GROMACS .gro file of C-alpha atoms in nm:
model
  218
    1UNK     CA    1  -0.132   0.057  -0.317
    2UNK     CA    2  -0.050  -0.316  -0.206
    3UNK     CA    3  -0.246  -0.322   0.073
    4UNK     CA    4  -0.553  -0.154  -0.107
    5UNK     CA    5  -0.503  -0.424  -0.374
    6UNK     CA    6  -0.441  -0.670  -0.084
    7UNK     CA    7  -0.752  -0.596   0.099
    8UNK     CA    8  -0.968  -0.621  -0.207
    9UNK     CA    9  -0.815  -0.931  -0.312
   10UNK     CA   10  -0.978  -1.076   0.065
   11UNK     CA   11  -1.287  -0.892   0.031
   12UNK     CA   12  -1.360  -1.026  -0.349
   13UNK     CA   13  -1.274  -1.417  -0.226
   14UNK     CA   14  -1.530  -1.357   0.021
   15UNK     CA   15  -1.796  -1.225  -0.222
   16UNK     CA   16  -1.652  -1.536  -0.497
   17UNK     CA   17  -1.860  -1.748  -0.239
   18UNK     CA   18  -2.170  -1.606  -0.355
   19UNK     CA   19  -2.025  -1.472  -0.691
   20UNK     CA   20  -2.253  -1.641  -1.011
   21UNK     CA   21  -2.001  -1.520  -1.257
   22UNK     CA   22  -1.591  -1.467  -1.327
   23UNK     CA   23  -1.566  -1.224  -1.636
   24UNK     CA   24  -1.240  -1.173  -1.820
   25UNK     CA   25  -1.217  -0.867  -2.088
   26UNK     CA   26  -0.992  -0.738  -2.317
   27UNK     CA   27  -0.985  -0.431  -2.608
   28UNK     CA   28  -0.905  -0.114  -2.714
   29UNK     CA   29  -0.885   0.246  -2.517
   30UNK     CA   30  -0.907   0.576  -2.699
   31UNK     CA   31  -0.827   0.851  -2.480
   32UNK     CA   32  -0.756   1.249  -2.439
   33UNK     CA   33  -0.560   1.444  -2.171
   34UNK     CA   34  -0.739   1.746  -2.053
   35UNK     CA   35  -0.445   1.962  -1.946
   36UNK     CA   36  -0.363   2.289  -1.818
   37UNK     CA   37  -0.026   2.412  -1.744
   38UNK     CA   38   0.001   2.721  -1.473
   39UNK     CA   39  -0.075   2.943  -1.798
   40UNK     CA   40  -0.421   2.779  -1.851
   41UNK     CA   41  -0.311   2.652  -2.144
   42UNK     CA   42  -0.380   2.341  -2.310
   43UNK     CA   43  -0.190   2.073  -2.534
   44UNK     CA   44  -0.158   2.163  -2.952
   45UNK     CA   45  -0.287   1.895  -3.219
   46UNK     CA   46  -0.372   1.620  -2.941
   47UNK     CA   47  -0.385   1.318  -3.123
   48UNK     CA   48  -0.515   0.981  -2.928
   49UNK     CA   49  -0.294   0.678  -2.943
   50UNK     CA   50  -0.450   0.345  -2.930
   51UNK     CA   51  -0.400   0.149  -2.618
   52UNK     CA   52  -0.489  -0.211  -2.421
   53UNK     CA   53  -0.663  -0.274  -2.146
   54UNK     CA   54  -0.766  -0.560  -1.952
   55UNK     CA   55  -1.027  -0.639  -1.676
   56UNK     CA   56  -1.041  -0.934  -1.440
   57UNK     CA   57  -1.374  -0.985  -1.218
   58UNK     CA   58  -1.679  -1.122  -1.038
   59UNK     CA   59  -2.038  -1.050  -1.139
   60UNK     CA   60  -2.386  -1.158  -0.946
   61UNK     CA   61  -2.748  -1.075  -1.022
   62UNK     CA   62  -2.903  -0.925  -0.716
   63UNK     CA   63  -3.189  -1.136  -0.572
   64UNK     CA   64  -3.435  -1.160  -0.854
   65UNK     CA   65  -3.384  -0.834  -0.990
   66UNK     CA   66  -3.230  -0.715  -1.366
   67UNK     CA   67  -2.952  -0.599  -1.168
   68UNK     CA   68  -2.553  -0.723  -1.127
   69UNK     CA   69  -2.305  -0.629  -0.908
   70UNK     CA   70  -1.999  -0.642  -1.001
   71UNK     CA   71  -1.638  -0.614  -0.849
   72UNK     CA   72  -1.269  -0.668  -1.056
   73UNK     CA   73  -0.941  -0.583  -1.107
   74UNK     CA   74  -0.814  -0.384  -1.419
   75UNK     CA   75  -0.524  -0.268  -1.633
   76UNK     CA   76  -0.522   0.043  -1.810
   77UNK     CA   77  -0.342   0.224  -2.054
   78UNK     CA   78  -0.385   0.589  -2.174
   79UNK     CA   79  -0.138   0.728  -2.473
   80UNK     CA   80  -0.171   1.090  -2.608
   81UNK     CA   81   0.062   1.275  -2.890
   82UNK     CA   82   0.095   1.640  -2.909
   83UNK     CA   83   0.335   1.885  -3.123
   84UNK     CA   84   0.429   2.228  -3.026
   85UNK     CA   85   0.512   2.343  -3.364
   86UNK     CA   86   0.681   2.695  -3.240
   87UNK     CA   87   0.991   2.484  -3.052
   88UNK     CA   88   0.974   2.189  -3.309
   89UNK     CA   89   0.894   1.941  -3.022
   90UNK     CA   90   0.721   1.621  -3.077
   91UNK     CA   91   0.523   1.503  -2.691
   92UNK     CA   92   0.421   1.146  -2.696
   93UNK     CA   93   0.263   1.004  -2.327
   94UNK     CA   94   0.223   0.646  -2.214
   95UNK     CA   95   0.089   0.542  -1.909
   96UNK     CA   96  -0.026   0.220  -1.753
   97UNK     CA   97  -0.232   0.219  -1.418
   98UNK     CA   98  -0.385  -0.048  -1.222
   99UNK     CA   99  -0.679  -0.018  -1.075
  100UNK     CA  100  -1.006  -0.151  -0.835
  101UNK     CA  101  -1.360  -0.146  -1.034
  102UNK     CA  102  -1.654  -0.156  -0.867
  103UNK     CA  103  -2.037  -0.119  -1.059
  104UNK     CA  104  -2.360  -0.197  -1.110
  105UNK     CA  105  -2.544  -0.340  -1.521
  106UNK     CA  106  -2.907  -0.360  -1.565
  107UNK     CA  107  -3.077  -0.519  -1.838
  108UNK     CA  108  -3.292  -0.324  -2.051
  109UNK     CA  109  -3.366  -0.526  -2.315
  110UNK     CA  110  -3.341  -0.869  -2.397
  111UNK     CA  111  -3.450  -1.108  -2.706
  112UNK     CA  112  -3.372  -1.528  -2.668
  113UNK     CA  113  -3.028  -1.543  -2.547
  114UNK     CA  114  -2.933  -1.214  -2.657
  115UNK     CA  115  -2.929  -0.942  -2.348
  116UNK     CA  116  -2.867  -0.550  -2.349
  117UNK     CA  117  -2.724  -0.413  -2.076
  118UNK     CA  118  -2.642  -0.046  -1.900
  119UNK     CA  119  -2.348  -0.009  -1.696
  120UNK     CA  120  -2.199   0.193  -1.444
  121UNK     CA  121  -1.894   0.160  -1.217
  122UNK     CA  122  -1.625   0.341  -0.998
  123UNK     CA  123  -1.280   0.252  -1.025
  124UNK     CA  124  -0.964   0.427  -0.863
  125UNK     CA  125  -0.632   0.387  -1.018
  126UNK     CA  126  -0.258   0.369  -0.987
  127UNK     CA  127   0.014   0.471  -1.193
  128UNK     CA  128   0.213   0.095  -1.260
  129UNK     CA  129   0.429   0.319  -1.533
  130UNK     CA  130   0.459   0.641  -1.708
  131UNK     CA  131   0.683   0.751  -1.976
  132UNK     CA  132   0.696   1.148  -2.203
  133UNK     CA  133   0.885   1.117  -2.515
  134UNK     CA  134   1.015   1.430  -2.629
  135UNK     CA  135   1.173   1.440  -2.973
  136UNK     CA  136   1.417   1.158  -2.872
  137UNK     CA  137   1.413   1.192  -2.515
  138UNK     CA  138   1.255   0.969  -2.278
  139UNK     CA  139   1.126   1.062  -1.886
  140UNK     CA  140   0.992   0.838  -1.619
  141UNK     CA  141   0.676   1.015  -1.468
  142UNK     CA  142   0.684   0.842  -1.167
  143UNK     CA  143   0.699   1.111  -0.886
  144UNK     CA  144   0.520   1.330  -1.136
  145UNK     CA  145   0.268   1.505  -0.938
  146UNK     CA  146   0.008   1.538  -1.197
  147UNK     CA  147   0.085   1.152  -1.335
  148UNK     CA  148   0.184   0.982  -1.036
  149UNK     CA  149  -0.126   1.106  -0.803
  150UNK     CA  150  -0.402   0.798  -0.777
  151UNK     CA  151  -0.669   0.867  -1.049
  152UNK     CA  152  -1.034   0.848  -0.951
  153UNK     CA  153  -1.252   0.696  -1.262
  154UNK     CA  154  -1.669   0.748  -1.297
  155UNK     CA  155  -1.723   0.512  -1.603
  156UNK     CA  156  -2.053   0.393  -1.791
  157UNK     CA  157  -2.164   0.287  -2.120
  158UNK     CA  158  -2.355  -0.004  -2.270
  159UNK     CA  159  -2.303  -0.365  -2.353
  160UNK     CA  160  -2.431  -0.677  -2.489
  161UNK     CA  161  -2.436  -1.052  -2.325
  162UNK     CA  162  -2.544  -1.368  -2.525
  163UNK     CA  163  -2.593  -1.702  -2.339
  164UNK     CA  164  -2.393  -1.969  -2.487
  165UNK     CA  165  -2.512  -2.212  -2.295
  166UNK     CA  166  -2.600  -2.209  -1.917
  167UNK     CA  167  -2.228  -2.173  -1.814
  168UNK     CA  168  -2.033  -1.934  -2.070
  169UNK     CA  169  -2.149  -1.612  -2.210
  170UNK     CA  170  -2.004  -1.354  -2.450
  171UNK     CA  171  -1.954  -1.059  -2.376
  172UNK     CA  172  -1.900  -0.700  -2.564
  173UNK     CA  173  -1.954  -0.293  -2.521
  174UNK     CA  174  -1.840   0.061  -2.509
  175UNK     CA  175  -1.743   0.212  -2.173
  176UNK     CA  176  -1.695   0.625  -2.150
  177UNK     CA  177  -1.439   0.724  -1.840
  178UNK     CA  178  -1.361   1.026  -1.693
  179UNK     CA  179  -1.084   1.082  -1.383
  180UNK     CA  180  -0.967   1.322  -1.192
  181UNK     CA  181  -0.593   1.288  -0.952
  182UNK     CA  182  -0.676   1.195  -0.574
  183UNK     CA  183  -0.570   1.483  -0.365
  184UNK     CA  184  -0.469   1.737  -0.611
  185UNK     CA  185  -0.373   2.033  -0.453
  186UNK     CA  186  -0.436   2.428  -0.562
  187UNK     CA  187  -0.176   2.426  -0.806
  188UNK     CA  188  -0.310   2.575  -1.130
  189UNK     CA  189  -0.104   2.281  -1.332
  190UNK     CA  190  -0.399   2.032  -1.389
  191UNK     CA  191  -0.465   1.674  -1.562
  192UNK     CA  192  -0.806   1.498  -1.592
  193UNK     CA  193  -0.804   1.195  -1.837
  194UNK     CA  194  -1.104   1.112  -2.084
  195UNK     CA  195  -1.105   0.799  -2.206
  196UNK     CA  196  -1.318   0.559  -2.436
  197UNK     CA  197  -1.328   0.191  -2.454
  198UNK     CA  198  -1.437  -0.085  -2.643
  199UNK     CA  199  -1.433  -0.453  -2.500
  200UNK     CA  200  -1.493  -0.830  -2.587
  201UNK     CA  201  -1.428  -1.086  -2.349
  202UNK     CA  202  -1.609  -1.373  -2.170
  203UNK     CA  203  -1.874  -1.437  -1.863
  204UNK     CA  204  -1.811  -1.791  -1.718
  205UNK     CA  205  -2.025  -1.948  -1.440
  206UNK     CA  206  -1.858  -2.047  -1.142
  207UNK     CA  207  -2.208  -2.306  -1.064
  208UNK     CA  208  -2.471  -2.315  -1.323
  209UNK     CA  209  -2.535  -1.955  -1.395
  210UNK     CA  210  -2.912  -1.904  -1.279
  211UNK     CA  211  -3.013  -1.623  -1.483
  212UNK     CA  212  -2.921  -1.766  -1.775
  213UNK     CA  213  -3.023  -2.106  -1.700
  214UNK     CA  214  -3.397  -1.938  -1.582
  215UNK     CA  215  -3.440  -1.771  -1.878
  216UNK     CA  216  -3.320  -2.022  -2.134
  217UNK     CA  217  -3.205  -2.368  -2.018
  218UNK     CA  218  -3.446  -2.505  -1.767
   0.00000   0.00000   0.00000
């Protein structure tokens, strides 16, 4: 995992060259476990438990276009409750993964400073920490095949940017995840992840930002 996280840090100072935009974004993650033990069965009364993440990145409109890349680094976290009410146990998972992000937003609608925006992005991730509480017991999952594989995210949603001025911009939206473990094998124990986030954060212009400065401040 270093030297993925190392070769992306090299890769995304050569892009900062021609990056427009550093965003920075923070909020809250919703998310389910959809698990199967080697019975095919599932977990009882899953209840979501709210997490953090955070997301660390460069964004740059492509040629004249509506579109931006964009390329970061994130954190984050998944928790999930269950009960299994016929052995009186109480589950309780938190886990904490870092991770590459890599997407495309277009705009698809925009009013004054005020732009609407789709977008879409990969982003494999790795288990920083893992913990099951059960009842009053607590268990690493590191080394826990189903936890401790890589996860591979498809994520997209929409969000909203408004121009402060021609350097900073605010920025805001829901993002719907799904991931699957890297190189699970043909056990019949299984664990895909579903996860929903909201996020505020900011857009700040490493020159003069020229989309925003085209549209609004020239």
């Amino acid at each position: 995992m270093k030297n993925v996280i190392l070769l992306f840090v090299l890769i995304t100072g050569a892009f900062s060259l021609q990056a427009q935009q550093f965003y920075a974004l923070t909020g809250g993650t919703n998310s389910r476990f959809d698990y199967q033990d080697s019975q095919g069965e599932g977990l009882q009364d899953e209840v979501s438990l709210r997490q953090l993440h955070l997301s660390f990145g460069l964004r740059k409109q492509l040629g004249e276009s509506k579109f931006h890349w964009k390329a970061g680094i994130v954190n984050y976290r998944y928790g999930v409750a269950s009960q299994d009410s016929i052995y009186q146990k109480d589950y309780r998972w938190e886990l904490s993964y870092l991770g590459l992000e890599a997407g495309l937003d277009f705009e698809v609608w925009s009013k004054q400073r005020l732009h609407c925006l789709l977008h879409a992005n990969a982003s494999p991730q790795f288990l920083l920490q893992g913990r099951q509480h059960v009842n009053n017991r607590t268990f690493d999952l590191q080394g826990v095949e189903q936890f401790d594989k890589p996860f591979f995210f498809l994520q997209g949603g929409v969000s909203l940017l408004y121009c402060v001025d021609d350097r900073i911009a605010v920025m805001g939206g829901y993002t719907y995840g799904r991931g699957i473990g890297i190189g699970q094998n043909e056990d019949p124990e299984s664990l895909k992840i579903k996860a929903h986030h909201l996020s505020v954060g900011l857009a700040i212009s490493i020159n003069t930002c020229d989309y925003c400065f085209k549209k609004h401040f020239k």
